Every structure is written in structure tokens, then in C-alpha cells.
Amino acid sequence: MTLTRRQFNSRVGQAAAAAAVFGISAPALGNSKAKVVVIGGGAGGATAAKYIAKDSADKIEVTLIEPAKTYVTCFHSNLVLGGVKTIESISHSYDKLAGNYGIKLVHQKATSIDKAARRVTLADGATIDYDALVLSPGIDLKYDSVPGWGQEHEEAMPHAWKAGPQTLLLKSKLDAVPDGGLIVMLAPPNPYRCPPGPYERVSMMAHTLKRAGKGKCKIVVLDPKEKFSKQALFQEGWDKHYPGMVEWFSKDLYEAIKSVDPKTNTVNTGFETYANAALVNVIPAQMAGAIARDSGLANETGFCPIDAETMQSKLDPNIYIVGDACIPGDMPKSAYAANSQAKVAAAAVRGRFADAKTFPPRFQNICWSMLDDDDAVKVGGRYAPKEGKIASVEDFVSKPGEDASVRKMTQTENMGWYEGITADIFL
Ligand SMILES: Cc1cc2nc3c(=O)[nH]c(=O)nc-3n(C[C@H](O)[C@H](O)[C@H](O)COP(=O)(O)OP(=O)(O)OC[C@H]3O[C@@H](n4cnc5c(N)ncnc54)[C@H](O)[C@@H]3O)c2cc1C
């Protein structure tokens, strides 16, 4: 059928009017492929890019914007501290993801999003238009949340809450701790990525120290929370494997972090001064990555509200937000959760632009934590949308006092999960 200019203009007008009424975009007429742009090539973004591109190559063009050429997973970075894994074994390239699914890779930082024009601007000034955008920029650290500590001190007192050079720095400082040395960890307030992460880190630090014959070291954890994920299991594990090496204090026992001095490795609380520590690990408060906050997609919590059915932003239906940057209801901020949310977002996007059949969303999470060789514990659950949020349907957690064979099996699952999820994300 040949359209006259008048018919063509009329149809463009109808499409634009429909888009305006429903507040959502339609692919530009004359362009048969919808353009989906993904910002952030981590656990959430890379999964979304793959599952949108997979099976919809003829209908959707996917562009993944990620500055790094290699993604170093935070998950299992504590095992690098523990000497169980190497940094190479947790580093992943995007080559296969791009090659296998025809995803366009742009190795740049996205600097802004024009929501009205549906346009992303990159660090070099170039722009990319989208019909739908998936955002998974992870977290930013609140550098002003610990008195006396800031970005300029992350070499002296590393956080290692973004994996890569910080992980190696923390590992080298850990290896240099003398026997009898004091390590102070400042644990983060809720909400933060990986609820059991700080405590798995304590276990892996103690593991390294003990193996190096430095069993007289002490790890003091100053925690602004009253309790923490898998607490009974971690504390049982510390008593069993690292007796006398770990002391955990909740805020009612130390009052507050009054100041830290990165020059002298000193931490002052209301009750105690920890002077000349051999190592201070500051894990500060967290918020959604800057691109999400600067684009007006976060609320007063610093994280982004989403529609639990589709992972669409509650503030812009053309943008889907997954992973640590979103407000995930009862789910934790984890790689498993980000991967699960990304698949829900991908299904919604494919339903919208590739006529794919959609199903009621289901979410899943399991977080394993290694305590010692052949000893790991897990917590997890299934989730579904309920009353406007992602709500827990069923949960489970390892039990204190479990048989060694159960714990060994849990650690085998942990190692297998890592291989499985990284293949699911990057291959
Ligand atoms: C020590 C530690 C241990 C952990 N262990 C586990 C575990 O055992 N199991 C588990 O499930 N989870 C674990 N996690 C949590 C897990 O790493 C995160 O929840 C997960 O990585 C979140 O995925 P994401 O996609 O939201 O963010 P990320 O994986 O951080 O990815 C965000 C990506 O966005 C990119 N980006 C940011 N801004 C921009 C921009 N403006 N333009 C372009 N790109 C941008 C970044 O470069 C980054 O690659 C752990 C975390 C830590 C810190």
C-alpha cells in the first residue's frame, strides 16, 4: 500500500497522539526496530541487554552503554580477600555478550538523560535516542556519611564496595597486617548492596589471617544496625573457626562514629578510641548511581521507585530500573536479585516492542556466604508483586548447628551459582 503525504502525516499524528495520551513511547514510524538502550553493564544491565536482544533481534535493537571494558564482580570479591579466588577469576569481558546477541556496545559513561526527548548523552557529547531505556547503574557511595572520611581517603581506608582496584588494595593491606594487629570495619547502614556482604568479608579476612598464622589479630566491627543478615549463623561461624578474633558492636554499644583519622588510622566512637589500627575498612552509606538520581528518577530515599509488575520507573514509564538502584521491596540488593529483576524488565520490554507473550512476574534470590573452607550458609526466597511492591512469597535460611556435610554442599552450590550466573549474564 502506498501512503499519500496526507495519510502519512495523519498516521504520524495518530501515533504521536496515542503516545502522548498513554505517556509511553512508540518506535518512530519508518523505523521498523524499536531502540532499547541499557545503561550499566553489571549484573542487572548486562542481563537485561541479553534477554531483550535474545529472540527479538529483528524487532529490537539493543545498545549497552558501559564505560568499563572488563566487569569485576563484587559478588565473590570477598573470596579474593579470603585467598579462595583470584581477581582474574571474577573479571568478565563483554565480547561474547555483544557477539552472541548482536548487542551494540558503547564503552562510555552516560552523562545525562533527556526524558522528554528520550535521548541519552554520552561523555564525549554524542547522543543516542531510545524508545525504552533500562537503567542499572548500581550504587554510589555517600562519601559524606562518615565524619573525617571522604573520597580522598579511600586509598588510606579502602571501602572495596565496588570491586576492582579497591579489592586488590584491601587485600594487600590485609596481607600486610602483622600478627596481633587490629582491623576496624565500619559497617554500612541500611539500605546497602549485599546485606550479608560485610559479615562474609569479616569471615574471609579472618580466614586469610588465620591461614597466615596471625590468629592473634582482632577484627572489630562497628555497626550502625541493631542486627544483620544471617547474624546467628555468622556469629556461630566466627566462634567456631576464628575464636577470639571477631568483635561485633551495634550502635547502642559504641554510641556513634565521632570521627575517623585516615592519617593515623584512628577511629573514635562515643565510648572508645581505636588508635593506629593496622587496617580500617570503611563501608559508607549508599544511594542509587548518579545518572538515576540526576535524571530525577530517585525519591527522597536516594533510590528509585518502580512498578513491581514490570520494573518500570514510577516516574517515567519509558524507563525500566533494575538492580541496586531500584527500591526492590522485600528483595535485597544483590546480583541474584538484579539478574532476576532484569529478566522481568526484559520480558516486559519484549512484550511491548516484539509482541512477545508475557507472564506474571516472578522474582527469586539466594545469597550464599562463605564462612570457612567447606562451610557456607545461605538465605533466599521467592517474590511476586503485591500491593504495589515486590513482596516475599516464601523464604528460607540455613540453620545454626547444621551438619558439616550440609555446609560443604552449600559451599559447592555457592561456587556453582557463581559459574552459572556469570554465564547467564555474559555468555
Ligand atoms: C563485597 C560484596 C559482595 C557481594 N556478594 C554478593 C553475592 O554473594 N551474591 C549476590 O547476589 N550479590 C552480591 N553482591 C551484590 C552485587 O554485587 C550487586 O547487588 C550487583 O552487582 C548489582 O547489580 P547492578 O547491575 O545493580 O549494579 P552493578 O553490578 O554495580 O553494575 C552497575 C554498572 O553500571 C555502570 N554505570 C554506572 N553509572 C553509569 C553511567 N552513568 N553510564 C554507564 N554506565 C554506568 C557501572 O560501571 C557498572 O558496571 C556483593 C556486593 C559486594 C560489595
Short mmCIF file of C-alpha atoms and ligand atoms in Angstrom, two decimals:
data_model
loop_
_atom_site.label_atom_id
_atom_site.label_comp_id
_atom_site.label_asym_id
_atom_site.label_seq_id
_atom_site.Cartn_x
_atom_site.Cartn_y
_atom_site.Cartn_z
CA MET A 1 0.00 0.00 0.00
CA THR A 2 1.31 3.46 -0.88
CA LEU A 3 0.51 6.23 1.54
CA THR A 4 -0.21 9.76 0.34
CA ARG A 5 1.62 12.54 2.21
CA ARG A 6 -1.67 13.49 3.92
CA GLN A 7 -2.31 9.85 5.07
CA PHE A 8 1.28 9.55 6.28
CA ASN A 9 1.10 12.80 8.26
CA SER A 10 -2.22 11.72 9.70
CA ARG A 11 -0.80 8.37 10.87
CA VAL A 12 2.27 10.02 12.42
CA GLY A 13 -0.12 12.35 14.20
CA GLN A 14 -2.25 9.43 15.46
CA ALA A 15 0.81 7.57 16.77
CA ALA A 16 2.13 10.70 18.46
CA ALA A 17 -1.27 11.40 19.96
CA ALA A 18 -1.58 7.84 21.28
CA ALA A 19 1.90 8.06 22.77
CA ALA A 20 1.06 11.38 24.39
CA VAL A 21 -2.21 10.06 25.84
CA PHE A 22 -0.63 6.94 27.34
CA GLY A 23 2.60 8.70 28.27
CA ILE A 24 4.67 5.95 26.69
CA SER A 25 6.76 5.91 23.58
CA ALA A 26 6.19 4.01 20.36
CA PRO A 27 9.06 3.30 17.96
CA ALA A 28 9.39 6.08 15.41
CA LEU A 29 7.36 5.37 12.26
CA GLY A 30 9.53 4.34 9.36
CA ASN A 31 11.99 2.66 11.75
CA SER A 32 10.97 -0.99 12.00
CA LYS A 33 13.18 -1.76 15.00
CA ALA A 34 12.45 -0.37 18.43
CA LYS A 35 15.52 1.16 20.05
CA VAL A 36 16.25 -0.03 23.55
CA VAL A 37 19.21 1.48 25.36
CA VAL A 38 20.65 -0.08 28.53
CA ILE A 39 22.83 2.00 30.86
CA GLY A 40 25.17 -0.05 33.06
CA GLY A 41 26.70 -3.40 32.14
CA GLY A 42 26.61 -5.01 35.59
CA ALA A 43 24.51 -7.86 36.95
CA GLY A 44 21.25 -6.07 36.12
CA GLY A 45 22.08 -4.18 32.91
CA ALA A 46 24.04 -6.89 31.08
CA THR A 47 21.31 -9.45 31.88
CA ALA A 48 18.61 -7.07 30.60
CA ALA A 49 20.55 -6.37 27.39
CA LYS A 50 20.98 -10.10 26.73
CA TYR A 51 17.40 -11.12 27.46
CA ILE A 52 15.94 -8.25 25.41
CA ALA A 53 18.22 -8.92 22.44
CA LYS A 54 17.78 -12.70 22.60
CA ASP A 55 14.97 -13.84 20.25
CA SER A 56 13.94 -10.31 19.31
CA ALA A 57 16.81 -9.24 17.09
CA ASP A 58 14.55 -8.46 14.17
CA LYS A 59 12.28 -6.20 16.22
CA ILE A 60 14.51 -4.59 18.85
CA GLU A 61 17.93 -3.01 18.53
CA VAL A 62 19.79 -3.09 21.84
CA THR A 63 22.62 -0.72 22.78
CA LEU A 64 24.53 -1.27 26.02
CA ILE A 65 26.35 1.74 27.49
CA GLU A 66 29.07 0.79 29.99
CA PRO A 67 32.40 2.63 30.46
CA ALA A 68 34.42 -0.40 31.64
CA LYS A 69 35.71 -2.99 29.17
CA THR A 70 36.00 -5.55 31.96
CA TYR A 71 33.39 -6.06 34.68
CA VAL A 72 34.78 -7.23 38.00
CA THR A 73 32.01 -8.78 40.08
CA CYS A 74 31.51 -7.58 43.64
CA PHE A 75 30.00 -11.00 44.21
CA HIS A 76 32.78 -13.35 45.26
CA SER A 77 35.18 -10.39 45.69
CA ASN A 78 35.23 -11.32 49.40
CA LEU A 79 36.58 -14.71 48.29
CA VAL A 80 39.51 -12.85 46.70
CA LEU A 81 40.20 -11.33 50.14
CA GLY A 82 39.98 -14.82 51.57
CA GLY A 83 42.55 -16.14 49.07
CA VAL A 84 39.93 -18.56 47.70
CA LYS A 85 39.64 -16.85 44.28
CA THR A 86 41.80 -14.56 42.14
CA ILE A 87 40.75 -11.20 40.72
CA GLU A 88 41.11 -12.68 37.21
CA SER A 89 38.55 -15.35 38.03
CA ILE A 90 35.93 -12.68 38.87
CA SER A 91 36.65 -10.47 35.82
CA HIS A 92 34.43 -10.70 32.72
CA SER A 93 34.58 -9.26 29.20
CA TYR A 94 31.58 -8.13 27.17
CA ASP A 95 32.84 -9.59 23.87
CA LYS A 96 30.71 -12.75 23.87
CA LEU A 97 27.60 -10.90 25.07
CA ALA A 98 27.92 -8.44 22.18
CA GLY A 99 28.86 -11.09 19.61
CA ASN A 100 26.30 -13.73 20.57
CA TYR A 101 23.26 -11.44 20.65
CA GLY A 102 24.14 -8.56 18.30
CA ILE A 103 24.17 -6.02 21.13
CA LYS A 104 25.82 -2.70 20.26
CA LEU A 105 28.41 -1.93 22.92
CA VAL A 106 29.29 1.67 23.71
CA HIS A 107 32.19 1.92 26.17
CA GLN A 108 31.41 5.34 27.57
CA LYS A 109 29.73 6.89 30.55
CA ALA A 110 26.20 8.19 30.07
CA THR A 111 26.21 11.74 31.41
CA SER A 112 22.53 12.71 31.13
CA ILE A 113 19.08 11.54 30.12
CA ASP A 114 16.59 13.83 28.38
CA LYS A 115 13.37 12.08 29.35
CA ALA A 116 11.10 14.22 27.17
CA ALA A 117 13.20 13.74 24.03
CA ARG A 118 14.07 10.14 25.01
CA ARG A 119 17.77 10.80 24.45
CA VAL A 120 20.93 9.77 26.32
CA THR A 121 24.04 11.96 26.14
CA LEU A 122 27.45 10.33 26.45
CA ALA A 123 30.69 11.62 27.96
CA ASP A 124 32.03 12.60 24.51
CA GLY A 125 28.87 14.63 23.76
CA ALA A 126 27.34 12.10 21.33
CA THR A 127 23.66 11.25 21.83
CA ILE A 128 21.62 8.06 21.47
CA ASP A 129 17.82 8.09 21.13
CA TYR A 130 15.66 5.40 22.67
CA ASP A 131 12.11 4.10 22.64
CA ALA A 132 12.74 2.49 26.03
CA LEU A 133 15.65 2.78 28.43
CA VAL A 134 16.81 0.23 31.00
CA LEU A 135 18.81 1.72 33.84
CA SER A 136 21.06 -0.39 36.08
CA PRO A 137 23.84 1.93 37.30
CA GLY A 138 24.27 0.24 40.68
CA ILE A 139 25.13 2.32 43.74
CA ASP A 140 27.14 5.40 44.57
CA LEU A 141 28.86 5.74 47.93
CA LYS A 142 27.85 8.56 50.27
CA TYR A 143 31.29 9.98 50.88
CA ASP A 144 29.97 12.43 53.45
CA SER A 145 28.35 9.79 55.66
CA VAL A 146 31.41 9.03 57.85
CA PRO A 147 32.90 12.03 59.74
CA GLY A 148 36.53 12.58 58.73
CA TRP A 149 36.43 10.16 55.78
CA GLY A 150 35.83 11.07 52.12
CA GLN A 151 36.68 10.02 48.58
CA GLU A 152 40.22 11.37 49.01
CA HIS A 153 40.74 8.84 51.83
CA GLU A 154 39.64 5.69 50.01
CA GLU A 155 43.28 4.73 49.41
CA ALA A 156 44.18 5.04 53.10
CA MET A 157 40.94 3.46 54.33
CA PRO A 158 39.51 1.42 51.44
CA HIS A 159 35.84 0.58 51.07
CA ALA A 160 36.17 -2.17 48.41
CA TRP A 161 32.38 -1.91 47.95
CA LYS A 162 32.96 -1.54 44.20
CA ALA A 163 35.16 -4.38 43.02
CA GLY A 164 38.43 -3.97 41.10
CA PRO A 165 41.44 -1.92 42.27
CA GLN A 166 39.77 -1.35 45.66
CA THR A 167 39.53 -5.13 46.18
CA LEU A 168 43.24 -5.56 45.45
CA LEU A 169 44.13 -2.61 47.69
CA LEU A 170 42.16 -4.05 50.60
CA LYS A 171 43.73 -7.47 50.01
CA SER A 172 47.27 -6.04 50.02
CA LYS A 173 46.57 -4.10 53.24
CA LEU A 174 45.08 -7.25 54.80
CA ASP A 175 48.14 -9.30 53.83
CA ALA A 176 50.38 -6.65 55.48
CA VAL A 177 48.58 -6.77 58.85
CA PRO A 178 51.03 -8.14 61.46
CA ASP A 179 50.02 -10.86 63.92
CA GLY A 180 48.17 -9.16 66.77
CA GLY A 181 47.18 -6.25 64.50
CA LEU A 182 43.82 -4.51 64.85
CA ILE A 183 41.35 -4.29 61.95
CA VAL A 184 38.35 -1.98 62.25
CA MET A 185 35.40 -2.32 59.89
CA LEU A 186 32.75 0.39 59.74
CA ALA A 187 29.65 -1.48 58.51
CA PRO A 188 27.05 0.42 56.43
CA PRO A 189 23.52 1.49 57.42
CA ASN A 190 20.50 0.06 55.57
CA PRO A 191 19.77 0.01 52.68
CA TYR A 192 23.00 -1.12 51.03
CA ARG A 193 24.14 -3.64 48.43
CA CYS A 194 24.54 -7.19 49.67
CA PRO A 195 23.17 -7.36 53.24
CA PRO A 196 25.42 -10.32 54.27
CA GLY A 197 28.46 -8.87 52.40
CA PRO A 198 30.23 -7.09 55.31
CA TYR A 199 29.97 -10.19 57.51
CA GLU A 200 31.15 -12.59 54.81
CA ARG A 201 34.05 -10.16 54.44
CA VAL A 202 34.84 -10.43 58.17
CA SER A 203 34.88 -14.23 57.78
CA MET A 204 37.16 -14.11 54.74
CA MET A 205 39.54 -11.62 56.39
CA ALA A 206 39.78 -13.86 59.46
CA HIS A 207 40.29 -16.85 57.14
CA THR A 208 43.29 -15.18 55.49
CA LEU A 209 44.78 -14.07 58.81
CA LYS A 210 44.37 -17.50 60.40
CA ARG A 211 45.90 -19.28 57.42
CA ALA A 212 48.87 -16.90 57.60
CA GLY A 213 49.38 -17.84 61.29
CA LYS A 214 48.08 -14.47 62.52
CA GLY A 215 45.42 -15.77 64.88
CA LYS A 216 46.13 -13.05 67.46
CA CYS A 217 44.65 -10.38 65.15
CA LYS A 218 41.37 -8.78 66.13
CA ILE A 219 38.60 -7.60 63.76
CA VAL A 220 36.30 -5.03 65.39
CA VAL A 221 33.04 -4.37 63.53
CA LEU A 222 31.26 -1.11 64.37
CA ASP A 223 27.73 -1.45 63.04
CA PRO A 224 25.02 1.24 62.88
CA LYS A 225 22.42 -1.55 62.70
CA GLU A 226 20.96 -3.43 65.65
CA LYS A 227 21.08 -6.73 63.82
CA PHE A 228 22.28 -8.06 60.49
CA SER A 229 21.59 -10.70 57.87
CA LYS A 230 22.26 -14.29 58.96
CA GLN A 231 23.60 -12.93 62.27
CA ALA A 232 23.28 -16.12 64.32
CA LEU A 233 24.99 -18.12 61.56
CA PHE A 234 27.89 -15.70 61.18
CA GLN A 235 28.45 -15.38 64.91
CA GLU A 236 28.38 -19.15 65.32
CA GLY A 237 30.85 -19.47 62.43
CA TRP A 238 33.22 -16.86 63.89
CA ASP A 239 33.21 -18.59 67.28
CA LYS A 240 33.86 -21.95 65.65
CA HIS A 241 36.51 -21.06 63.07
CA TYR A 242 38.06 -17.84 64.40
CA PRO A 243 37.65 -17.87 68.21
CA GLY A 244 38.55 -14.56 69.83
CA MET A 245 39.28 -12.86 66.52
CA VAL A 246 35.99 -11.02 65.86
CA GLU A 247 34.12 -8.49 67.99
CA TRP A 248 30.83 -7.06 66.67
CA PHE A 249 29.30 -3.95 68.26
CA SER A 250 25.92 -2.49 67.40
CA LYS A 251 25.45 1.25 67.75
CA ASP A 252 23.96 1.07 71.24
CA LEU A 253 27.33 -0.33 72.35
CA TYR A 254 29.58 2.28 70.73
CA GLU A 255 27.16 5.26 70.51
CA ALA A 256 28.34 6.71 67.16
CA ILE A 257 31.33 7.12 64.89
CA LYS A 258 32.51 10.53 66.11
CA SER A 259 35.44 10.77 63.70
CA VAL A 260 37.99 8.80 61.74
CA ASP A 261 41.54 9.97 61.06
CA PRO A 262 42.93 8.41 57.87
CA LYS A 263 46.43 9.75 58.64
CA THR A 264 46.76 7.77 61.87
CA ASN A 265 44.24 5.01 61.11
CA THR A 266 42.26 6.00 64.16
CA VAL A 267 38.52 5.61 64.75
CA ASN A 268 36.78 7.49 67.58
CA THR A 269 33.43 6.36 68.90
CA GLY A 270 31.42 7.71 71.82
CA PHE A 271 32.99 5.06 74.06
CA GLU A 272 36.37 4.09 72.64
CA THR A 273 39.31 5.26 70.54
CA TYR A 274 40.76 2.64 68.23
CA ALA A 275 44.19 4.16 67.55
CA ASN A 276 46.79 3.11 64.96
CA ALA A 277 44.73 0.27 63.54
CA ALA A 278 46.62 -1.95 61.10
CA LEU A 279 43.67 -1.62 58.70
CA VAL A 280 40.41 0.35 58.62
CA ASN A 281 37.72 -0.74 56.14
CA VAL A 282 35.07 1.97 55.77
CA ILE A 283 31.85 0.83 54.09
CA PRO A 284 29.79 4.02 53.87
CA ALA A 285 26.07 4.64 53.32
CA GLN A 286 24.84 4.19 49.74
CA MET A 287 22.42 5.62 47.15
CA ALA A 288 21.43 4.93 43.54
CA GLY A 289 24.07 5.66 40.87
CA ALA A 290 24.29 9.36 39.91
CA ILE A 291 22.71 9.01 36.47
CA ALA A 292 19.46 7.80 38.09
CA ARG A 293 19.41 10.50 40.76
CA ASP A 294 20.46 13.31 38.41
CA SER A 295 17.69 12.31 35.99
CA GLY A 296 15.00 12.79 38.65
CA LEU A 297 14.26 9.06 38.93
CA ALA A 298 15.05 8.64 42.66
CA ASN A 299 12.85 9.70 45.56
CA GLU A 300 13.82 11.04 48.98
CA THR A 301 15.41 7.69 49.91
CA GLY A 302 18.07 8.14 47.22
CA PHE A 303 16.77 5.06 45.37
CA CYS A 304 14.26 4.67 42.51
CA PRO A 305 10.61 3.64 42.93
CA ILE A 306 9.47 1.05 40.40
CA ASP A 307 6.30 -0.71 39.28
CA ALA A 308 6.67 -4.26 40.65
CA GLU A 309 4.84 -5.76 37.63
CA THR A 310 7.31 -4.51 35.00
CA MET A 311 10.24 -2.76 36.76
CA GLN A 312 9.17 0.47 35.02
CA SER A 313 10.08 3.64 36.86
CA LYS A 314 7.12 5.10 38.73
CA LEU A 315 8.32 8.47 37.48
CA ASP A 316 8.75 7.65 33.77
CA PRO A 317 7.14 4.62 32.07
CA ASN A 318 9.70 4.68 29.25
CA ILE A 319 12.45 3.84 31.74
CA TYR A 320 12.90 0.46 33.47
CA ILE A 321 15.14 0.43 36.57
CA VAL A 322 16.67 -2.79 37.88
CA GLY A 323 19.33 -3.84 40.37
CA ASP A 324 20.76 -1.91 43.30
CA ALA A 325 19.46 1.47 42.08
CA CYS A 326 15.79 0.50 42.45
CA ILE A 327 13.61 0.14 45.54
CA PRO A 328 13.19 -3.65 45.47
CA GLY A 329 10.50 -4.14 48.13
CA ASP A 330 11.31 -7.24 50.17
CA MET A 331 14.20 -8.27 47.90
CA PRO A 332 17.76 -7.50 48.97
CA LYS A 333 20.16 -5.56 46.76
CA SER A 334 22.09 -8.47 45.28
CA ALA A 335 23.40 -9.73 41.95
CA TYR A 336 20.93 -12.61 42.04
CA ALA A 337 18.08 -10.11 42.60
CA ALA A 338 19.37 -7.76 39.86
CA ASN A 339 19.55 -10.68 37.41
CA SER A 340 16.01 -11.75 38.34
CA GLN A 341 14.59 -8.21 38.07
CA ALA A 342 16.36 -7.71 34.71
CA LYS A 343 14.56 -10.76 33.29
CA VAL A 344 11.20 -9.33 34.40
CA ALA A 345 12.06 -5.98 32.77
CA ALA A 346 13.30 -7.74 29.61
CA ALA A 347 10.04 -9.72 29.33
CA ALA A 348 8.02 -6.50 29.70
CA VAL A 349 10.12 -4.73 27.05
CA ARG A 350 9.86 -7.67 24.66
CA GLY A 351 6.12 -7.77 25.24
CA ARG A 352 5.89 -4.10 24.42
CA PHE A 353 8.08 -3.96 21.33
CA ALA A 354 8.41 -7.52 19.99
CA ASP A 355 4.89 -8.86 20.58
CA ALA A 356 6.36 -11.47 22.92
CA LYS A 357 3.96 -13.30 25.22
CA THR A 358 4.18 -12.01 28.78
CA PHE A 359 3.64 -13.91 32.03
CA PRO A 360 3.01 -12.78 35.62
CA PRO A 361 6.38 -11.68 37.01
CA ARG A 362 8.19 -13.91 39.46
CA PHE A 363 11.40 -12.99 41.29
CA GLN A 364 13.98 -15.08 43.10
CA ASN A 365 17.03 -14.56 45.26
CA ILE A 366 19.60 -16.64 47.12
CA CYS A 367 22.66 -15.17 48.85
CA TRP A 368 25.38 -17.62 49.85
CA SER A 369 28.12 -16.58 52.26
CA MET A 370 31.35 -18.43 52.84
CA LEU A 371 32.46 -18.78 56.48
CA ASP A 372 35.50 -21.02 56.02
CA ASP A 373 36.71 -23.81 53.69
CA ASP A 374 33.81 -26.20 53.12
CA ASP A 375 31.48 -24.09 55.26
CA ALA A 376 28.90 -21.76 53.73
CA VAL A 377 25.40 -20.60 54.68
CA LYS A 378 22.57 -19.24 52.56
CA VAL A 379 19.41 -17.15 52.75
CA GLY A 380 16.86 -16.75 49.99
CA GLY A 381 13.31 -16.51 48.83
CA ARG A 382 10.73 -16.16 46.10
CA TYR A 383 8.87 -12.91 45.48
CA ALA A 384 5.91 -11.56 43.49
CA PRO A 385 4.20 -8.18 43.06
CA LYS A 386 1.73 -7.49 45.88
CA GLU A 387 0.12 -4.23 46.96
CA GLY A 388 2.45 -2.17 44.78
CA LYS A 389 5.77 -3.70 45.81
CA ILE A 390 7.89 -6.79 45.26
CA ALA A 391 6.74 -8.89 48.20
CA SER A 392 8.13 -12.03 49.76
CA VAL A 393 6.17 -15.20 48.97
CA GLU A 394 8.45 -17.72 50.64
CA ASP A 395 11.83 -17.53 52.35
CA PHE A 396 14.43 -19.85 53.82
CA VAL A 397 17.73 -19.61 55.68
CA SER A 398 20.41 -22.10 56.77
CA LYS A 399 20.15 -23.34 60.35
CA PRO A 400 22.71 -22.91 63.14
CA GLY A 401 24.41 -26.18 64.04
CA GLU A 402 23.94 -27.81 60.65
CA ASP A 403 25.92 -30.91 59.82
CA ALA A 404 29.31 -30.34 58.18
CA SER A 405 28.16 -32.26 55.08
CA VAL A 406 25.25 -29.80 54.61
CA ARG A 407 27.59 -26.83 54.90
CA LYS A 408 30.03 -28.40 52.45
CA MET A 409 27.18 -28.90 49.97
CA THR A 410 26.09 -25.28 50.47
CA GLN A 411 29.61 -24.12 49.60
CA THR A 412 29.58 -26.32 46.48
CA GLU A 413 26.28 -24.67 45.48
CA ASN A 414 27.85 -21.24 46.12
CA MET A 415 30.72 -21.93 43.71
CA GLY A 416 28.35 -23.44 41.13
CA TRP A 417 25.97 -20.48 41.41
CA TYR A 418 28.80 -18.09 40.52
CA GLU A 419 29.68 -20.04 37.36
CA GLY A 420 26.00 -20.25 36.42
CA ILE A 421 25.05 -16.63 36.95
CA THR A 422 28.11 -15.19 35.22
CA ALA A 423 27.44 -17.45 32.21
CA ASP A 424 23.80 -16.32 32.30
CA ILE A 425 24.90 -12.67 32.28
CA PHE A 426 27.91 -12.65 29.94
CA LEU A 427 27.65 -15.62 27.55
C1 LIG B 1 31.60 -7.35 48.78
C2 LIG B 1 30.35 -7.68 48.03
C3 LIG B 1 29.93 -8.99 47.94
C4 LIG B 1 28.76 -9.30 47.26
N1 LIG B 1 28.36 -10.62 47.19
C5 LIG B 1 27.22 -10.93 46.56
C6 LIG B 1 26.81 -12.29 46.49
O1 LIG B 1 27.47 -13.20 47.01
N2 LIG B 1 25.66 -12.57 45.83
C7 LIG B 1 24.92 -11.59 45.23
O2 LIG B 1 23.89 -11.92 44.62
N3 LIG B 1 25.29 -10.29 45.28
C8 LIG B 1 26.42 -9.94 45.93
N4 LIG B 1 26.82 -8.62 45.98
C9 LIG B 1 25.93 -7.57 45.44
C10 LIG B 1 26.05 -7.39 43.93
O3 LIG B 1 27.38 -7.19 43.54
C11 LIG B 1 25.20 -6.21 43.47
O4 LIG B 1 23.95 -6.27 44.09
C12 LIG B 1 25.02 -6.25 41.95
O5 LIG B 1 26.27 -6.08 41.33
C13 LIG B 1 24.04 -5.18 41.50
O6 LIG B 1 23.96 -5.15 40.10
P1 LIG B 1 23.68 -3.74 39.37
O7 LIG B 1 23.54 -4.05 37.93
O8 LIG B 1 22.60 -3.02 40.06
O9 LIG B 1 24.99 -2.88 39.66
P2 LIG B 1 26.49 -3.19 39.23
O10 LIG B 1 26.73 -4.63 39.10
O11 LIG B 1 27.34 -2.40 40.16
O12 LIG B 1 26.60 -2.58 37.77
C14 LIG B 1 26.44 -1.21 37.54
C15 LIG B 1 27.19 -0.87 36.26
O13 LIG B 1 26.73 0.40 35.80
C16 LIG B 1 27.81 1.11 35.28
N5 LIG B 1 27.44 2.53 35.32
C17 LIG B 1 27.17 3.30 36.40
N6 LIG B 1 26.87 4.56 36.02
C18 LIG B 1 26.93 4.58 34.67
C19 LIG B 1 26.74 5.60 33.70
N7 LIG B 1 26.44 6.84 34.05
N8 LIG B 1 26.90 5.28 32.39
C20 LIG B 1 27.21 4.00 32.01
N9 LIG B 1 27.41 3.00 32.90
C21 LIG B 1 27.27 3.30 34.21
C22 LIG B 1 28.98 0.75 36.18
O14 LIG B 1 30.22 0.94 35.52
C23 LIG B 1 28.70 -0.73 36.48
O15 LIG B 1 29.38 -1.60 35.59
C24 LIG B 1 28.00 -8.28 46.65
C25 LIG B 1 28.43 -6.95 46.73
C26 LIG B 1 29.58 -6.65 47.43
C27 LIG B 1 30.03 -5.21 47.51
#
